[in-house]
Short mmCIF file of N, CA and C in Angstrom, two decimals:
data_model
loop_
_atom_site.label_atom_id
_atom_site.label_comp_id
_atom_site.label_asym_id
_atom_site.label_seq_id
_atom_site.Cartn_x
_atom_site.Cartn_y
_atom_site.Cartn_z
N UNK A 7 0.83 -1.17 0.00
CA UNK A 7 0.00 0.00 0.00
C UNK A 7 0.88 1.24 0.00
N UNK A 8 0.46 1.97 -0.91
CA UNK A 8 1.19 3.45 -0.59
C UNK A 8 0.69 4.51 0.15
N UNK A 9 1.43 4.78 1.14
CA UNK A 9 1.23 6.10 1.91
C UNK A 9 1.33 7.58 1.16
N UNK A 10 0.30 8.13 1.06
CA UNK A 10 -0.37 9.38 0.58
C UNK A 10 0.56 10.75 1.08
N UNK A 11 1.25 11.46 0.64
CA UNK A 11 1.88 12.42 1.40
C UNK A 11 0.95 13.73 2.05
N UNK A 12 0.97 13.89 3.12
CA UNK A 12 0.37 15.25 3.59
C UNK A 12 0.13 16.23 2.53
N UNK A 13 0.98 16.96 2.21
CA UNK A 13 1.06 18.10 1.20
C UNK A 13 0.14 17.40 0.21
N UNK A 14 -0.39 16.15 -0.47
CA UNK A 14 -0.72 15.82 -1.46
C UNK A 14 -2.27 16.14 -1.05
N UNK A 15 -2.84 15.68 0.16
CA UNK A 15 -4.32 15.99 1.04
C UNK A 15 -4.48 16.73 0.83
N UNK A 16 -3.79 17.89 1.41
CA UNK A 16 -3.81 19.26 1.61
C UNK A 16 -3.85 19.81 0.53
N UNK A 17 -3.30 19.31 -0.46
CA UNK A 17 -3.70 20.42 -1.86
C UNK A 17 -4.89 19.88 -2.47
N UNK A 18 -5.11 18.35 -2.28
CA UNK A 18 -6.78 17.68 -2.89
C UNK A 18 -7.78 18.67 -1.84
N UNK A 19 -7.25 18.67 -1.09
CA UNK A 19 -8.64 19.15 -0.25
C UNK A 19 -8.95 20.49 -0.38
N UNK A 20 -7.49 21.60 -0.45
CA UNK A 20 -7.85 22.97 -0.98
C UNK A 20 -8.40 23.34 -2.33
N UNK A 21 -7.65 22.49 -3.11
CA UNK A 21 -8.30 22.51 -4.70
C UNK A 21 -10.29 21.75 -4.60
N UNK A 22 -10.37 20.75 -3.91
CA UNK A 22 -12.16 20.28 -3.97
C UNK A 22 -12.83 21.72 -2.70
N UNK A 23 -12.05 22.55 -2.24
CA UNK A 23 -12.75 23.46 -1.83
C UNK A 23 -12.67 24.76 -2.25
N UNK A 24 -12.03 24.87 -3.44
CA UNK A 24 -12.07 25.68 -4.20
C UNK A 24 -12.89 25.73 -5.26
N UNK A 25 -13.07 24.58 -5.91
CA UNK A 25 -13.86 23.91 -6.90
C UNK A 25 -14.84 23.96 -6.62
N UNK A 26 -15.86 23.90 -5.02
CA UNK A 26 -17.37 23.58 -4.68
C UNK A 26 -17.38 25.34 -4.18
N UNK A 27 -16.17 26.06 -3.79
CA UNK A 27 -16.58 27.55 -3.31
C UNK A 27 -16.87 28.33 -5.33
N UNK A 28 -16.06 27.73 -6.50
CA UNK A 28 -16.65 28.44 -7.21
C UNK A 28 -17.63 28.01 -7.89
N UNK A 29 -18.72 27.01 -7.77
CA UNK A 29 -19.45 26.78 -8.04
C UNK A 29 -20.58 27.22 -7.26
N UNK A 30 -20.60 27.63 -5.82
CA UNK A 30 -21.20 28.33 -5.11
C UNK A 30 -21.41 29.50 -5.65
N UNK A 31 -20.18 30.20 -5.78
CA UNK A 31 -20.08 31.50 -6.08
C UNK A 31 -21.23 31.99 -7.95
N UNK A 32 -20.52 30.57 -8.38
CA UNK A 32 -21.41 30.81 -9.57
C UNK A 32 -22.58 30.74 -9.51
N UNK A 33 -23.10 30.25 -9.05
CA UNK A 33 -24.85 29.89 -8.75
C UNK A 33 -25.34 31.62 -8.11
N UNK A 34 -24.34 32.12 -7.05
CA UNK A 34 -24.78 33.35 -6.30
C UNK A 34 -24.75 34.05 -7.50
N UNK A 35 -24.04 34.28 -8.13
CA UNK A 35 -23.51 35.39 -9.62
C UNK A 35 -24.75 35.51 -10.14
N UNK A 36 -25.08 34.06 -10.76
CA UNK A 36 -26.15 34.29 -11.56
C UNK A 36 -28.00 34.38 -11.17
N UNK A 37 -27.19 34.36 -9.68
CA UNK A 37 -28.60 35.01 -9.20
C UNK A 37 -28.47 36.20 -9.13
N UNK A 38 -27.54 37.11 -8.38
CA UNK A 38 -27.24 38.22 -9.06
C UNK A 38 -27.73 39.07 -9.78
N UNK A 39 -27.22 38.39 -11.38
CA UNK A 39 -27.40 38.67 -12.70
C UNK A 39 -28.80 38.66 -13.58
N UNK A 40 -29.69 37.57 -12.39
CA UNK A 40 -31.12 37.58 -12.91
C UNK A 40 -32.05 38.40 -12.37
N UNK A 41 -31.86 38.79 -10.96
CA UNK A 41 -32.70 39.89 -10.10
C UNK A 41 -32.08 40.83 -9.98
N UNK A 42 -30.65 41.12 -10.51
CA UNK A 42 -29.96 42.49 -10.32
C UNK A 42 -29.71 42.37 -8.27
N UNK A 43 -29.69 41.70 -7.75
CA UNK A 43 -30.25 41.48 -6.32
C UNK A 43 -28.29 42.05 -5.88
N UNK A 44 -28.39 43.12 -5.06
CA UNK A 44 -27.09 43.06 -4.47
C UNK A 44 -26.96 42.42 -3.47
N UNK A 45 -27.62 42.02 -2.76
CA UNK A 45 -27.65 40.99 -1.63
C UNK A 45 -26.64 39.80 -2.55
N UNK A 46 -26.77 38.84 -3.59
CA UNK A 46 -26.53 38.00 -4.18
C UNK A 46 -25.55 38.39 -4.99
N UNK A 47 -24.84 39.43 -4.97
CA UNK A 47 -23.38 40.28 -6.06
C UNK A 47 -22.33 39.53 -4.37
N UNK A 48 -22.58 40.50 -2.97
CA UNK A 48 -21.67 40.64 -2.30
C UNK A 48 -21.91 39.18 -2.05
N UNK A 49 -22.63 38.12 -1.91
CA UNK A 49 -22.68 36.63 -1.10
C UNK A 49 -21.90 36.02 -2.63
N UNK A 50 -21.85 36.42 -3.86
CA UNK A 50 -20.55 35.76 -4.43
C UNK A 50 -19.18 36.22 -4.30
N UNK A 51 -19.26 37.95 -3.89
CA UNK A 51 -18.09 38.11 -3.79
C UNK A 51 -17.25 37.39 -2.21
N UNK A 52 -18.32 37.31 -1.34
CA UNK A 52 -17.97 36.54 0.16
C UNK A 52 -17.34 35.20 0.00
N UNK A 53 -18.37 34.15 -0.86
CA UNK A 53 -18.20 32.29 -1.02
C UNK A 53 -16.38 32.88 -1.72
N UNK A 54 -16.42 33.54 -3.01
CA UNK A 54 -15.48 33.30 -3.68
C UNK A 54 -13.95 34.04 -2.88
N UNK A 55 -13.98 34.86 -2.23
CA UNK A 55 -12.71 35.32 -1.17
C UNK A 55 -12.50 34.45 -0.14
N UNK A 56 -13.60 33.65 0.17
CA UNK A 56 -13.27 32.83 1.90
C UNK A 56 -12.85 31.96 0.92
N UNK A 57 -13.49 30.91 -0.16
CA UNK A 57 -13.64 29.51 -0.62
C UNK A 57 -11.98 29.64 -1.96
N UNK A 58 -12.41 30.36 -3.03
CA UNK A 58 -11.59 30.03 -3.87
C UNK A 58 -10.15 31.33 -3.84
N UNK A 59 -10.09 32.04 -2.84
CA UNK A 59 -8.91 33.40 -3.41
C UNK A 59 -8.31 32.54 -2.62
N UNK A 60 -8.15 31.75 -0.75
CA UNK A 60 -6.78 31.61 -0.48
C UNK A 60 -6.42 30.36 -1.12
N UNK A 61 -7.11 29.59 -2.28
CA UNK A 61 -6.73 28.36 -3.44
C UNK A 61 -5.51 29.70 -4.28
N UNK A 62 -6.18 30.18 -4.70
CA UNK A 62 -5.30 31.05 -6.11
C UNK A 62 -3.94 31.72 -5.36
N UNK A 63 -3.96 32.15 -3.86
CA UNK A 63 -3.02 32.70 -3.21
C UNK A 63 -2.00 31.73 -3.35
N UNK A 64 -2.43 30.48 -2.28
CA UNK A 64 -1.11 29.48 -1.66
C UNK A 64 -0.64 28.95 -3.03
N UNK A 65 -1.27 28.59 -3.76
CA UNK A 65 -0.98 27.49 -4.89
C UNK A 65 -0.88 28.44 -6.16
N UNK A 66 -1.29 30.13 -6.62
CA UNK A 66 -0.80 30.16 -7.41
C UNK A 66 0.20 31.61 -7.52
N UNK A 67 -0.32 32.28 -6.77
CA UNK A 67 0.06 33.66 -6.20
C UNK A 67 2.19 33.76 -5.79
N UNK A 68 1.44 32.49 -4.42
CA UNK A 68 3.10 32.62 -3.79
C UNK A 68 4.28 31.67 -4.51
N UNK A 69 3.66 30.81 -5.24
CA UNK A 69 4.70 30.24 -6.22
C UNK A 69 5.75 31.12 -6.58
N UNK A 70 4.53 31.72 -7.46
CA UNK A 70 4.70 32.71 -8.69
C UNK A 70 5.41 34.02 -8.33
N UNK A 71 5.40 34.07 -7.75
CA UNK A 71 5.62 35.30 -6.39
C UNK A 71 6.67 35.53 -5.86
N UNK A 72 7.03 34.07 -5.05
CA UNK A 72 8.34 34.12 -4.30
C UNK A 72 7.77 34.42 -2.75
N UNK A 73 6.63 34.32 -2.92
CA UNK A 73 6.45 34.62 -1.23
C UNK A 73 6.62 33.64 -0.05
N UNK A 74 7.13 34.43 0.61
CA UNK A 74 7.61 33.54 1.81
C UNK A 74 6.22 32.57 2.84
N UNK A 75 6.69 32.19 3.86
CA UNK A 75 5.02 31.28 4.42
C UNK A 75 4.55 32.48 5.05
N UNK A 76 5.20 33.47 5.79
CA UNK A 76 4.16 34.25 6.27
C UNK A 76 3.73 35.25 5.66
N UNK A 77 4.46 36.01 4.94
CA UNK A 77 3.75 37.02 3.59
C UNK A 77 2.25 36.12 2.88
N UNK A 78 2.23 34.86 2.70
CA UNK A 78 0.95 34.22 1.97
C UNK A 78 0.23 34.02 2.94
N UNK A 79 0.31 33.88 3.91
CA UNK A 79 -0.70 33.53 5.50
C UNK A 79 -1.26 34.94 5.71
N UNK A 80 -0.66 35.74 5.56
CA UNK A 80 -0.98 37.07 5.94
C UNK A 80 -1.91 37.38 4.48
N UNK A 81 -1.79 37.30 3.27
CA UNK A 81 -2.47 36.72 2.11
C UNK A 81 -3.74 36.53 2.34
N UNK A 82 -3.70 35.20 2.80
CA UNK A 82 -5.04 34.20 2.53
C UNK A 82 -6.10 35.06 3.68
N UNK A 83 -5.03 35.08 4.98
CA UNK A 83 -5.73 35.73 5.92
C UNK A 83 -7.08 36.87 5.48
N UNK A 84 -6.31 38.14 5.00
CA UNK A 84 -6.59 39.18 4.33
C UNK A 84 -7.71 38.85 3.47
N UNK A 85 -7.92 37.95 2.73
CA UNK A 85 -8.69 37.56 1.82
C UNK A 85 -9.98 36.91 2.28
N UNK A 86 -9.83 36.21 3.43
CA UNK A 86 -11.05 35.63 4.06
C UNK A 86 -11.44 36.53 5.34
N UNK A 87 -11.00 37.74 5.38
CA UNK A 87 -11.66 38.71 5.80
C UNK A 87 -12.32 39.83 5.09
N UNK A 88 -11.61 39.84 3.82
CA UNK A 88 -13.06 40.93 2.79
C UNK A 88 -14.21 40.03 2.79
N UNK A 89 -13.62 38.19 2.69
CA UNK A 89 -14.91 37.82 2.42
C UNK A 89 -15.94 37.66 3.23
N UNK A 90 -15.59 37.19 4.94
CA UNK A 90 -16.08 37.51 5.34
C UNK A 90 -17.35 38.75 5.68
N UNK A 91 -16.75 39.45 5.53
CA UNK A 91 -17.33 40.91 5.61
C UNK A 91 -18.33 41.13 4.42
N UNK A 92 -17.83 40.66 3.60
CA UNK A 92 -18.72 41.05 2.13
C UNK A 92 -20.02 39.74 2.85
N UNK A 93 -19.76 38.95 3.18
CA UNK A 93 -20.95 37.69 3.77
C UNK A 93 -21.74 38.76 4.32
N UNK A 94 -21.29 39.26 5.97
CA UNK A 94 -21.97 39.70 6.57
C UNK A 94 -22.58 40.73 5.91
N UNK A 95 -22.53 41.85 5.31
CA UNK A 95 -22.98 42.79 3.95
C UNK A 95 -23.85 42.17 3.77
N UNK A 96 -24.05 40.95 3.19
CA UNK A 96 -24.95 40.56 2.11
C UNK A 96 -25.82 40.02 2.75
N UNK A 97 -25.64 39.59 4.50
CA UNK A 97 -26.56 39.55 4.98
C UNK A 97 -27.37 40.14 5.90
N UNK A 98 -26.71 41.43 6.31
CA UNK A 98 -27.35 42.38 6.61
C UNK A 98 -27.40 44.01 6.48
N UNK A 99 -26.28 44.26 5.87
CA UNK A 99 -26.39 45.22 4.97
C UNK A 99 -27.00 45.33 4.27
N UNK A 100 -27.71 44.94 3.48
CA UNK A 100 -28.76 45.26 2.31
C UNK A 100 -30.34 45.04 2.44
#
């Protein structure tokens, strides 16, 4: 039997939660796009900053980048706090 490496999980599992956050996000979009609804603009911009930006950060950003582990932590961080916020917006801001 072969043993699975950590790092290998960890990127299946960030990439299948990136994959189901932009399919979320897409479904919110095009609700969006059919009621004009801003409630449903900021709840895609929320799914897609928490779910798919710290995917594009760790895996494509800091590659590419050169960034060190805590410059991208500080990254992802940053990113799942607009989205956050854009969540809460969309659910009671509007």
């Amino acid at each position: 039997m072969t043993a699975v490496d950590a790092a290998t999980v960890l990127f299946a599992t960030a990439a299948a939660t990136a994959l189901a956050g932009t399919a979320v996000t897409a479904v919110a979009y095009r609700g969006y796009r059919r009621h004009d609804s801003a409630t449903m603009r900021y709840l895609a911009v929320g799914i897609a900053f928490v779910a798919v930006a710290p995917f594009c950060i760790s895996y494509g950003l800091a590659p590419l980048a050169g960034l060190d582990d805590a410059t991208t932590l500080l990254a992802v961080l940053c990113a799942n706090v607009v989205g956050l916020l854009a969540l809460i917006y969309s659910l009671d801001g509007t």
